[in-house]
Amino acid sequence: MVPKAEFESYYGRPVIKAPSWAATDIAGYFFLGGLAGAGSVFAAGAHLTGRPRTATALKVSSLAAVSLSAAALVHDLGRPGRFANMLRVLKPTSPMSVGSWLLSAYGPAAGVAAASAVTGKAPRIGALGTGAAALVGPAVASYTGVLAADTAVPAWHGVHRELPYLFVASATAAAAGMALVTGPTGENRPARCAAGLAALADTAVAAAAERRLGMVAETWREGRPGTLLRTARVLTVSGAVGAAVLGRHRGAAIASGLALLAGSACTRFGVFAAGIASAEDPKYTVVPQRETKRT
């Protein structure tokens, strides 16, 4: 029997260049942007349904999250001027260009909403800011998935259909977790329901993504990325179950919310690490292309 041949590139060099993004900055940017965007949607819902303490907490946390997200992005870019340069034009075909404009529109709206909620002043302007942030929030929560999938990185591009939905599910879990941690138990029923739906969606979309990736799914299952993504699933599911069963108790609600937040962060860092691993190993670029040509 002839042993199965293993793919090797010239001199063992990667076929594509791995992104030079720093994991802490960009994976953190992915997580914080998702938390902010989904949190604004939750905040608007709490505002409309008479849950003022939860609404205020989520408006403040969304502003903090988008501020930290922008800081992480600028830190990775190297200097603030590079972010400003991205706003010189609007290129609809570029996820980075669209994302920069989304952040520029979302940030002030989130700031107005939070300032009005904290001070109690200008409630009508605050309501407008809340609504505007909620409208832009879903795009802020999902565009980073489109941004990653638009690259040539096999573990990201191979799931260009699923990755934005995975990021939305993860962002929803994070926002539900924040609502459970910061809001009173008497107002957390919608967050508990959202946590369960987010956990189901997160699990289903992640499984679909791994099926579509084929052999590249090894990068999602092995090594540090695999550990992070398995941990993410355990934390997200346990957080959702804890919220559903024990969410009426303050301590359990906080613990469940922290698990959801940690699970969402692990998802972003795990997907990021899987992408880097797939770019560094040439077989994940060439072998799937050869199989596609044969079919």
PDB file of C-alpha atoms in Angstrom:
ATOM      1  CA  MET A   1       0.000   0.000   0.000  1.00  0.00           C
ATOM      2  CA  VAL A   2       1.267   3.444  -0.939  1.00  0.00           C
ATOM      3  CA  PRO A   3       0.886   5.917   1.942  1.00  0.00           C
ATOM      4  CA  LYS A   4      -1.339   8.907   1.329  1.00  0.00           C
ATOM      5  CA  ALA A   5       0.686  11.835   0.018  1.00  0.00           C
ATOM      6  CA  GLU A   6       0.806  14.951   2.101  1.00  0.00           C
ATOM      7  CA  PHE A   7       0.760  18.359   0.490  1.00  0.00           C
ATOM      8  CA  GLU A   8       3.895  20.489   0.732  1.00  0.00           C
ATOM      9  CA  SER A   9       4.500  23.905  -0.766  1.00  0.00           C
ATOM     10  CA  TYR A  10       7.813  25.229  -2.022  1.00  0.00           C
ATOM     11  CA  TYR A  11      10.183  25.405   0.944  1.00  0.00           C
ATOM     12  CA  GLY A  12       7.173  24.896   3.235  1.00  0.00           C
ATOM     13  CA  ARG A  13       6.237  28.537   2.861  1.00  0.00           C
ATOM     14  CA  PRO A  14       2.615  29.739   3.235  1.00  0.00           C
ATOM     15  CA  VAL A  15       0.794  30.338  -0.043  1.00  0.00           C
ATOM     16  CA  ILE A  16      -0.985  33.429   1.257  1.00  0.00           C
ATOM     17  CA  LYS A  17       0.171  36.012   3.740  1.00  0.00           C
ATOM     18  CA  ALA A  18      -1.515  35.735   7.122  1.00  0.00           C
ATOM     19  CA  PRO A  19      -3.196  38.935   8.322  1.00  0.00           C
ATOM     20  CA  SER A  20      -0.850  41.120  10.329  1.00  0.00           C
ATOM     21  CA  TRP A  21      -3.671  42.046  12.702  1.00  0.00           C
ATOM     22  CA  ALA A  22      -2.921  41.752  16.407  1.00  0.00           C
ATOM     23  CA  ALA A  23      -5.181  39.189  18.040  1.00  0.00           C
ATOM     24  CA  THR A  24      -5.927  41.281  21.139  1.00  0.00           C
ATOM     25  CA  ASP A  25      -6.811  44.344  19.077  1.00  0.00           C
ATOM     26  CA  ILE A  26      -8.825  42.866  16.224  1.00  0.00           C
ATOM     27  CA  ALA A  27     -10.499  39.930  17.958  1.00  0.00           C
ATOM     28  CA  GLY A  28     -11.314  42.337  20.785  1.00  0.00           C
ATOM     29  CA  TYR A  29     -12.617  44.797  18.197  1.00  0.00           C
ATOM     30  CA  PHE A  30     -14.857  42.059  16.773  1.00  0.00           C
ATOM     31  CA  PHE A  31     -16.232  41.195  20.224  1.00  0.00           C
ATOM     32  CA  LEU A  32     -16.735  44.728  21.514  1.00  0.00           C
ATOM     33  CA  GLY A  33     -18.351  45.932  18.289  1.00  0.00           C
ATOM     34  CA  GLY A  34     -20.806  43.049  18.409  1.00  0.00           C
ATOM     35  CA  LEU A  35     -21.617  43.724  22.053  1.00  0.00           C
ATOM     36  CA  ALA A  36     -22.213  47.412  21.313  1.00  0.00           C
ATOM     37  CA  GLY A  37     -24.382  46.896  18.244  1.00  0.00           C
ATOM     38  CA  ALA A  38     -26.598  44.190  19.713  1.00  0.00           C
ATOM     39  CA  GLY A  39     -26.722  46.016  23.044  1.00  0.00           C
ATOM     40  CA  SER A  40     -28.263  49.063  21.387  1.00  0.00           C
ATOM     41  CA  VAL A  41     -31.035  46.907  19.950  1.00  0.00           C
ATOM     42  CA  PHE A  42     -31.695  45.468  23.411  1.00  0.00           C
ATOM     43  CA  ALA A  43     -31.577  48.960  24.908  1.00  0.00           C
ATOM     44  CA  ALA A  44     -34.201  50.228  22.470  1.00  0.00           C
ATOM     45  CA  GLY A  45     -36.425  47.258  23.274  1.00  0.00           C
ATOM     46  CA  ALA A  46     -36.055  47.876  27.009  1.00  0.00           C
ATOM     47  CA  HIS A  47     -36.757  51.579  26.472  1.00  0.00           C
ATOM     48  CA  LEU A  48     -39.974  50.853  24.579  1.00  0.00           C
ATOM     49  CA  THR A  49     -41.239  48.195  26.996  1.00  0.00           C
ATOM     50  CA  GLY A  50     -40.806  50.160  30.205  1.00  0.00           C
ATOM     51  CA  ARG A  51     -37.577  48.667  31.542  1.00  0.00           C
ATOM     52  CA  PRO A  52     -35.689  51.898  32.300  1.00  0.00           C
ATOM     53  CA  ARG A  53     -32.864  50.547  34.437  1.00  0.00           C
ATOM     54  CA  THR A  54     -31.960  47.884  31.901  1.00  0.00           C
ATOM     55  CA  ALA A  55     -32.251  50.397  29.061  1.00  0.00           C
ATOM     56  CA  THR A  56     -29.904  52.852  30.779  1.00  0.00           C
ATOM     57  CA  ALA A  57     -27.376  50.154  31.651  1.00  0.00           C
ATOM     58  CA  LEU A  58     -27.294  48.850  28.088  1.00  0.00           C
ATOM     59  CA  LYS A  59     -26.991  52.324  26.575  1.00  0.00           C
ATOM     60  CA  VAL A  60     -23.998  53.050  28.783  1.00  0.00           C
ATOM     61  CA  SER A  61     -22.396  49.648  28.174  1.00  0.00           C
ATOM     62  CA  SER A  62     -22.894  49.990  24.406  1.00  0.00           C
ATOM     63  CA  LEU A  63     -21.192  53.377  24.407  1.00  0.00           C
ATOM     64  CA  ALA A  64     -18.311  51.976  26.461  1.00  0.00           C
ATOM     65  CA  ALA A  65     -18.016  48.943  24.183  1.00  0.00           C
ATOM     66  CA  VAL A  66     -17.969  50.911  20.930  1.00  0.00           C
ATOM     67  CA  SER A  67     -15.433  53.349  22.406  1.00  0.00           C
ATOM     68  CA  LEU A  68     -13.117  50.499  23.394  1.00  0.00           C
ATOM     69  CA  SER A  69     -13.738  48.838  20.030  1.00  0.00           C
ATOM     70  CA  ALA A  70     -12.701  51.961  18.156  1.00  0.00           C
ATOM     71  CA  ALA A  71      -9.650  52.347  20.415  1.00  0.00           C
ATOM     72  CA  ALA A  72      -8.589  48.765  19.654  1.00  0.00           C
ATOM     73  CA  LEU A  73      -8.972  49.379  15.921  1.00  0.00           C
ATOM     74  CA  VAL A  74      -6.970  52.611  16.037  1.00  0.00           C
ATOM     75  CA  HIS A  75      -4.293  50.905  18.124  1.00  0.00           C
ATOM     76  CA  ASP A  76      -3.930  48.180  15.516  1.00  0.00           C
ATOM     77  CA  LEU A  77      -3.819  50.758  12.710  1.00  0.00           C
ATOM     78  CA  GLY A  78      -0.969  52.497  14.481  1.00  0.00           C
ATOM     79  CA  ARG A  79      -2.226  56.083  14.578  1.00  0.00           C
ATOM     80  CA  PRO A  80      -5.663  57.798  14.597  1.00  0.00           C
ATOM     81  CA  GLY A  81      -5.058  59.512  11.272  1.00  0.00           C
ATOM     82  CA  ARG A  82      -5.318  56.199   9.437  1.00  0.00           C
ATOM     83  CA  PHE A  83      -8.887  55.749  10.646  1.00  0.00           C
ATOM     84  CA  ALA A  84      -9.732  59.274   9.515  1.00  0.00           C
ATOM     85  CA  ASN A  85      -8.236  58.518   6.103  1.00  0.00           C
ATOM     86  CA  MET A  86     -10.717  55.680   5.656  1.00  0.00           C
ATOM     87  CA  LEU A  87     -13.537  58.225   5.823  1.00  0.00           C
ATOM     88  CA  ARG A  88     -12.342  60.218   2.830  1.00  0.00           C
ATOM     89  CA  VAL A  89     -14.438  58.050   0.510  1.00  0.00           C
ATOM     90  CA  LEU A  90     -17.328  55.620   0.860  1.00  0.00           C
ATOM     91  CA  LYS A  91     -16.723  52.436  -1.114  1.00  0.00           C
ATOM     92  CA  PRO A  92     -19.774  50.142  -0.896  1.00  0.00           C
ATOM     93  CA  THR A  93     -17.780  47.147  -2.168  1.00  0.00           C
ATOM     94  CA  SER A  94     -15.284  47.438   0.692  1.00  0.00           C
ATOM     95  CA  PRO A  95     -16.401  46.056   4.078  1.00  0.00           C
ATOM     96  CA  MET A  96     -13.665  48.077   5.788  1.00  0.00           C
ATOM     97  CA  SER A  97     -14.863  51.326   4.212  1.00  0.00           C
ATOM     98  CA  VAL A  98     -18.501  50.615   5.023  1.00  0.00           C
ATOM     99  CA  GLY A  99     -17.571  49.538   8.537  1.00  0.00           C
ATOM    100  CA  SER A 100     -15.648  52.741   9.190  1.00  0.00           C
ATOM    101  CA  TRP A 101     -18.677  54.805   8.217  1.00  0.00           C
ATOM    102  CA  LEU A 102     -20.961  52.593  10.297  1.00  0.00           C
ATOM    103  CA  LEU A 103     -18.819  53.182  13.379  1.00  0.00           C
ATOM    104  CA  SER A 104     -18.741  56.912  12.680  1.00  0.00           C
ATOM    105  CA  ALA A 105     -22.537  57.028  12.493  1.00  0.00           C
ATOM    106  CA  TYR A 106     -23.193  54.632  15.345  1.00  0.00           C
ATOM    107  CA  GLY A 107     -20.821  56.137  17.924  1.00  0.00           C
ATOM    108  CA  PRO A 108     -22.456  59.591  18.196  1.00  0.00           C
ATOM    109  CA  ALA A 109     -25.948  58.058  18.275  1.00  0.00           C
ATOM    110  CA  ALA A 110     -24.915  55.708  21.089  1.00  0.00           C
ATOM    111  CA  GLY A 111     -23.313  58.660  22.910  1.00  0.00           C
ATOM    112  CA  VAL A 112     -26.463  60.779  22.705  1.00  0.00           C
ATOM    113  CA  ALA A 113     -28.610  57.885  23.920  1.00  0.00           C
ATOM    114  CA  ALA A 114     -26.336  57.168  26.881  1.00  0.00           C
ATOM    115  CA  ALA A 115     -25.907  60.824  27.872  1.00  0.00           C
ATOM    116  CA  SER A 116     -29.644  61.455  27.874  1.00  0.00           C
ATOM    117  CA  ALA A 117     -30.357  58.283  29.845  1.00  0.00           C
ATOM    118  CA  VAL A 118     -27.773  59.079  32.529  1.00  0.00           C
ATOM    119  CA  THR A 119     -28.579  62.782  32.938  1.00  0.00           C
ATOM    120  CA  GLY A 120     -32.318  62.592  32.310  1.00  0.00           C
ATOM    121  CA  LYS A 121     -32.061  65.618  30.030  1.00  0.00           C
ATOM    122  CA  ALA A 122     -33.347  66.034  26.461  1.00  0.00           C
ATOM    123  CA  PRO A 123     -35.438  62.845  26.493  1.00  0.00           C
ATOM    124  CA  ARG A 124     -36.697  63.355  22.942  1.00  0.00           C
ATOM    125  CA  ILE A 125     -33.192  63.744  21.576  1.00  0.00           C
ATOM    126  CA  GLY A 126     -32.173  60.753  23.658  1.00  0.00           C
ATOM    127  CA  ALA A 127     -35.008  58.725  22.168  1.00  0.00           C
ATOM    128  CA  LEU A 128     -33.850  59.688  18.674  1.00  0.00           C
ATOM    129  CA  GLY A 129     -30.311  58.611  19.545  1.00  0.00           C
ATOM    130  CA  THR A 130     -31.625  55.342  20.956  1.00  0.00           C
ATOM    131  CA  GLY A 131     -33.588  54.632  17.792  1.00  0.00           C
ATOM    132  CA  ALA A 132     -30.708  55.564  15.503  1.00  0.00           C
ATOM    133  CA  ALA A 133     -28.269  53.368  17.416  1.00  0.00           C
ATOM    134  CA  ALA A 134     -30.738  50.479  17.285  1.00  0.00           C
ATOM    135  CA  LEU A 135     -31.126  50.866  13.516  1.00  0.00           C
ATOM    136  CA  VAL A 136     -27.382  50.881  12.860  1.00  0.00           C
ATOM    137  CA  GLY A 137     -26.590  48.377  15.616  1.00  0.00           C
ATOM    138  CA  PRO A 138     -27.289  45.151  13.665  1.00  0.00           C
ATOM    139  CA  ALA A 139     -24.938  46.265  10.892  1.00  0.00           C
ATOM    140  CA  VAL A 140     -22.241  47.128  13.452  1.00  0.00           C
ATOM    141  CA  ALA A 141     -22.674  43.692  15.040  1.00  0.00           C
ATOM    142  CA  SER A 142     -22.428  41.773  11.758  1.00  0.00           C
ATOM    143  CA  TYR A 143     -20.158  43.667   9.384  1.00  0.00           C
ATOM    144  CA  THR A 144     -16.976  42.343  11.014  1.00  0.00           C
ATOM    145  CA  GLY A 145     -18.041  38.871   9.902  1.00  0.00           C
ATOM    146  CA  VAL A 146     -18.336  40.170   6.350  1.00  0.00           C
ATOM    147  CA  LEU A 147     -14.972  41.908   6.723  1.00  0.00           C
ATOM    148  CA  ALA A 148     -13.178  38.712   7.784  1.00  0.00           C
ATOM    149  CA  ALA A 149     -14.917  36.570   5.164  1.00  0.00           C
ATOM    150  CA  ASP A 150     -13.922  39.015   2.421  1.00  0.00           C
ATOM    151  CA  THR A 151     -10.253  38.060   2.856  1.00  0.00           C
ATOM    152  CA  ALA A 152      -8.449  35.108   1.259  1.00  0.00           C
ATOM    153  CA  VAL A 153      -8.008  33.407   4.650  1.00  0.00           C
ATOM    154  CA  PRO A 154      -9.402  29.855   4.150  1.00  0.00           C
ATOM    155  CA  ALA A 155     -11.039  29.438   7.576  1.00  0.00           C
ATOM    156  CA  TRP A 156     -12.911  32.727   7.092  1.00  0.00           C
ATOM    157  CA  HIS A 157     -13.572  32.957   3.379  1.00  0.00           C
ATOM    158  CA  GLY A 158     -14.776  29.371   3.220  1.00  0.00           C
ATOM    159  CA  VAL A 159     -17.721  30.288   5.461  1.00  0.00           C
ATOM    160  CA  HIS A 160     -18.548  33.681   3.956  1.00  0.00           C
ATOM    161  CA  ARG A 161     -22.256  32.780   4.147  1.00  0.00           C
ATOM    162  CA  GLU A 162     -22.246  31.589   7.743  1.00  0.00           C
ATOM    163  CA  LEU A 163     -19.712  33.869   9.454  1.00  0.00           C
ATOM    164  CA  PRO A 164     -21.870  37.033   9.632  1.00  0.00           C
ATOM    165  CA  TYR A 165     -24.723  35.005  11.135  1.00  0.00           C
ATOM    166  CA  LEU A 166     -22.353  33.434  13.657  1.00  0.00           C
ATOM    167  CA  PHE A 167     -21.152  36.884  14.675  1.00  0.00           C
ATOM    168  CA  VAL A 168     -24.749  38.110  15.037  1.00  0.00           C
ATOM    169  CA  ALA A 169     -25.674  35.119  17.223  1.00  0.00           C
ATOM    170  CA  SER A 170     -22.540  35.667  19.315  1.00  0.00           C
ATOM    171  CA  ALA A 171     -23.285  39.394  19.645  1.00  0.00           C
ATOM    172  CA  THR A 172     -26.846  38.639  20.723  1.00  0.00           C
ATOM    173  CA  ALA A 173     -25.567  36.274  23.408  1.00  0.00           C
ATOM    174  CA  ALA A 174     -23.158  38.955  24.634  1.00  0.00           C
ATOM    175  CA  ALA A 175     -25.859  41.637  24.773  1.00  0.00           C
ATOM    176  CA  ALA A 176     -28.206  39.278  26.610  1.00  0.00           C
ATOM    177  CA  GLY A 177     -25.390  38.544  29.040  1.00  0.00           C
ATOM    178  CA  MET A 178     -24.785  42.247  29.637  1.00  0.00           C
ATOM    179  CA  ALA A 179     -28.490  42.774  30.287  1.00  0.00           C
ATOM    180  CA  LEU A 180     -28.479  39.936  32.826  1.00  0.00           C
ATOM    181  CA  VAL A 181     -25.404  41.321  34.600  1.00  0.00           C
ATOM    182  CA  THR A 182     -26.426  44.984  34.719  1.00  0.00           C
ATOM    183  CA  GLY A 183     -30.225  44.909  34.754  1.00  0.00           C
ATOM    184  CA  PRO A 184     -32.534  44.048  37.661  1.00  0.00           C
ATOM    185  CA  THR A 185     -34.017  40.569  37.704  1.00  0.00           C
ATOM    186  CA  GLY A 186     -37.530  41.979  37.406  1.00  0.00           C
ATOM    187  CA  GLU A 187     -36.658  43.302  33.950  1.00  0.00           C
ATOM    188  CA  ASN A 188     -34.548  40.451  32.541  1.00  0.00           C
ATOM    189  CA  ARG A 189     -37.129  38.128  31.037  1.00  0.00           C
ATOM    190  CA  PRO A 190     -36.518  39.271  27.418  1.00  0.00           C
ATOM    191  CA  ALA A 191     -32.772  38.858  27.928  1.00  0.00           C
ATOM    192  CA  ARG A 192     -33.264  35.337  29.235  1.00  0.00           C
ATOM    193  CA  CYS A 193     -35.331  34.417  26.177  1.00  0.00           C
ATOM    194  CA  ALA A 194     -32.820  36.056  23.841  1.00  0.00           C
ATOM    195  CA  ALA A 195     -29.974  34.140  25.478  1.00  0.00           C
ATOM    196  CA  GLY A 196     -31.659  30.831  24.697  1.00  0.00           C
ATOM    197  CA  LEU A 197     -32.322  31.758  21.072  1.00  0.00           C
ATOM    198  CA  ALA A 198     -28.770  33.061  20.660  1.00  0.00           C
ATOM    199  CA  ALA A 199     -27.289  29.851  22.066  1.00  0.00           C
ATOM    200  CA  LEU A 200     -29.356  27.734  19.664  1.00  0.00           C
ATOM    201  CA  ALA A 201     -28.405  29.909  16.697  1.00  0.00           C
ATOM    202  CA  ASP A 202     -24.738  30.016  17.684  1.00  0.00           C
ATOM    203  CA  THR A 203     -24.541  26.214  17.963  1.00  0.00           C
ATOM    204  CA  ALA A 204     -26.402  25.582  14.712  1.00  0.00           C
ATOM    205  CA  VAL A 205     -24.462  28.113  12.638  1.00  0.00           C
ATOM    206  CA  ALA A 206     -21.089  26.963  14.012  1.00  0.00           C
ATOM    207  CA  ALA A 207     -21.934  23.380  13.085  1.00  0.00           C
ATOM    208  CA  ALA A 208     -23.001  24.461   9.595  1.00  0.00           C
ATOM    209  CA  ALA A 209     -19.778  26.425   9.180  1.00  0.00           C
ATOM    210  CA  GLU A 210     -17.635  23.425  10.096  1.00  0.00           C
ATOM    211  CA  ARG A 211     -19.512  21.216   7.626  1.00  0.00           C
ATOM    212  CA  ARG A 212     -18.978  23.701   4.813  1.00  0.00           C
ATOM    213  CA  LEU A 213     -15.261  24.092   5.552  1.00  0.00           C
ATOM    214  CA  GLY A 214     -14.493  20.414   4.994  1.00  0.00           C
ATOM    215  CA  MET A 215     -10.844  19.700   5.775  1.00  0.00           C
ATOM    216  CA  VAL A 216     -10.248  23.358   6.702  1.00  0.00           C
ATOM    217  CA  ALA A 217     -12.554  22.761   9.687  1.00  0.00           C
ATOM    218  CA  GLU A 218      -9.524  21.144  11.330  1.00  0.00           C
ATOM    219  CA  THR A 219      -8.411  24.682  12.171  1.00  0.00           C
ATOM    220  CA  TRP A 220     -11.678  25.193  14.061  1.00  0.00           C
ATOM    221  CA  ARG A 221     -11.282  21.940  16.027  1.00  0.00           C
ATOM    222  CA  GLU A 222      -7.598  21.583  16.810  1.00  0.00           C
ATOM    223  CA  GLY A 223      -5.064  23.471  18.875  1.00  0.00           C
ATOM    224  CA  ARG A 224      -5.775  26.785  20.532  1.00  0.00           C
ATOM    225  CA  PRO A 225      -8.666  27.731  18.182  1.00  0.00           C
ATOM    226  CA  GLY A 226     -10.397  24.422  18.916  1.00  0.00           C
ATOM    227  CA  THR A 227     -10.007  24.916  22.655  1.00  0.00           C
ATOM    228  CA  LEU A 228     -11.414  28.439  22.452  1.00  0.00           C
ATOM    229  CA  LEU A 229     -14.394  27.454  20.295  1.00  0.00           C
ATOM    230  CA  ARG A 230     -15.270  24.433  22.435  1.00  0.00           C
ATOM    231  CA  THR A 231     -15.045  26.621  25.524  1.00  0.00           C
ATOM    232  CA  ALA A 232     -17.254  29.189  23.802  1.00  0.00           C
ATOM    233  CA  ARG A 233     -19.965  26.613  23.158  1.00  0.00           C
ATOM    234  CA  VAL A 234     -19.888  25.331  26.732  1.00  0.00           C
ATOM    235  CA  LEU A 235     -20.056  28.839  28.186  1.00  0.00           C
ATOM    236  CA  THR A 236     -22.791  30.026  25.827  1.00  0.00           C
ATOM    237  CA  VAL A 237     -25.028  26.999  26.336  1.00  0.00           C
ATOM    238  CA  SER A 238     -24.492  26.878  30.107  1.00  0.00           C
ATOM    239  CA  GLY A 239     -25.137  30.622  30.341  1.00  0.00           C
ATOM    240  CA  ALA A 240     -28.373  30.300  28.395  1.00  0.00           C
ATOM    241  CA  VAL A 241     -29.545  27.327  30.468  1.00  0.00           C
ATOM    242  CA  GLY A 242     -28.637  29.090  33.707  1.00  0.00           C
ATOM    243  CA  ALA A 243     -30.504  32.204  32.611  1.00  0.00           C
ATOM    244  CA  ALA A 244     -33.595  30.224  31.677  1.00  0.00           C
ATOM    245  CA  VAL A 245     -33.704  28.114  34.848  1.00  0.00           C
ATOM    246  CA  LEU A 246     -32.240  30.378  37.540  1.00  0.00           C
ATOM    247  CA  GLY A 247     -32.309  33.829  35.955  1.00  0.00           C
ATOM    248  CA  ARG A 248     -34.820  35.183  38.464  1.00  0.00           C
ATOM    249  CA  HIS A 249     -32.171  34.998  41.183  1.00  0.00           C
ATOM    250  CA  ARG A 250     -29.672  37.844  41.134  1.00  0.00           C
ATOM    251  CA  GLY A 251     -26.541  35.797  41.692  1.00  0.00           C
ATOM    252  CA  ALA A 252     -27.458  33.215  39.070  1.00  0.00           C
ATOM    253  CA  ALA A 253     -28.395  35.931  36.588  1.00  0.00           C
ATOM    254  CA  ILE A 254     -25.002  37.580  36.981  1.00  0.00           C
ATOM    255  CA  ALA A 255     -23.160  34.263  36.670  1.00  0.00           C
ATOM    256  CA  SER A 256     -25.155  33.326  33.573  1.00  0.00           C
ATOM    257  CA  GLY A 257     -24.565  36.735  32.032  1.00  0.00           C
ATOM    258  CA  LEU A 258     -20.821  36.540  32.616  1.00  0.00           C
ATOM    259  CA  ALA A 259     -20.774  33.078  31.016  1.00  0.00           C
ATOM    260  CA  LEU A 260     -22.559  34.447  27.938  1.00  0.00           C
ATOM    261  CA  LEU A 261     -20.149  37.361  27.677  1.00  0.00           C
ATOM    262  CA  ALA A 262     -17.130  35.089  28.053  1.00  0.00           C
ATOM    263  CA  GLY A 263     -18.557  32.643  25.521  1.00  0.00           C
ATOM    264  CA  SER A 264     -19.025  35.403  22.975  1.00  0.00           C
ATOM    265  CA  ALA A 265     -15.466  36.619  23.498  1.00  0.00           C
ATOM    266  CA  CYS A 266     -14.109  33.079  23.117  1.00  0.00           C
ATOM    267  CA  THR A 267     -16.023  32.705  19.850  1.00  0.00           C
ATOM    268  CA  ARG A 268     -14.417  35.812  18.360  1.00  0.00           C
ATOM    269  CA  PHE A 269     -10.921  34.937  19.561  1.00  0.00           C
ATOM    270  CA  GLY A 270     -11.352  31.316  18.440  1.00  0.00           C
ATOM    271  CA  VAL A 271     -12.499  32.241  14.939  1.00  0.00           C
ATOM    272  CA  PHE A 272      -9.650  34.746  14.685  1.00  0.00           C
ATOM    273  CA  ALA A 273      -7.069  32.150  15.747  1.00  0.00           C
ATOM    274  CA  ALA A 274      -8.492  29.577  13.327  1.00  0.00           C
ATOM    275  CA  GLY A 275      -8.111  32.051  10.486  1.00  0.00           C
ATOM    276  CA  ILE A 276      -4.472  32.720  11.282  1.00  0.00           C
ATOM    277  CA  ALA A 277      -3.771  28.986  11.547  1.00  0.00           C
ATOM    278  CA  SER A 278      -5.382  28.293   8.169  1.00  0.00           C
ATOM    279  CA  ALA A 279      -3.371  31.056   6.491  1.00  0.00           C
ATOM    280  CA  GLU A 280      -0.069  29.839   7.904  1.00  0.00           C
ATOM    281  CA  ASP A 281      -0.495  26.242   6.690  1.00  0.00           C
ATOM    282  CA  PRO A 282      -0.354  26.112   2.842  1.00  0.00           C
ATOM    283  CA  LYS A 283      -2.380  22.915   2.567  1.00  0.00           C
ATOM    284  CA  TYR A 284      -5.551  24.713   3.668  1.00  0.00           C
ATOM    285  CA  THR A 285      -5.207  27.047   0.707  1.00  0.00           C
ATOM    286  CA  VAL A 286      -4.163  24.650  -2.061  1.00  0.00           C
ATOM    287  CA  VAL A 287      -5.860  21.324  -1.286  1.00  0.00           C
ATOM    288  CA  PRO A 288      -9.450  22.693  -1.223  1.00  0.00           C
ATOM    289  CA  GLN A 289      -8.749  24.514  -4.512  1.00  0.00           C
ATOM    290  CA  ARG A 290      -7.544  21.299  -6.129  1.00  0.00           C
ATOM    291  CA  GLU A 291     -10.597  19.400  -4.907  1.00  0.00           C
ATOM    292  CA  THR A 292     -12.866  22.125  -6.301  1.00  0.00           C
ATOM    293  CA  LYS A 293     -11.223  21.888  -9.724  1.00  0.00           C
ATOM    294  CA  ARG A 294     -11.626  18.103  -9.780  1.00  0.00           C
ATOM    295  CA  THR A 295     -15.347  18.361  -9.124  1.00  0.00           C
TER     296      THR A 295
END
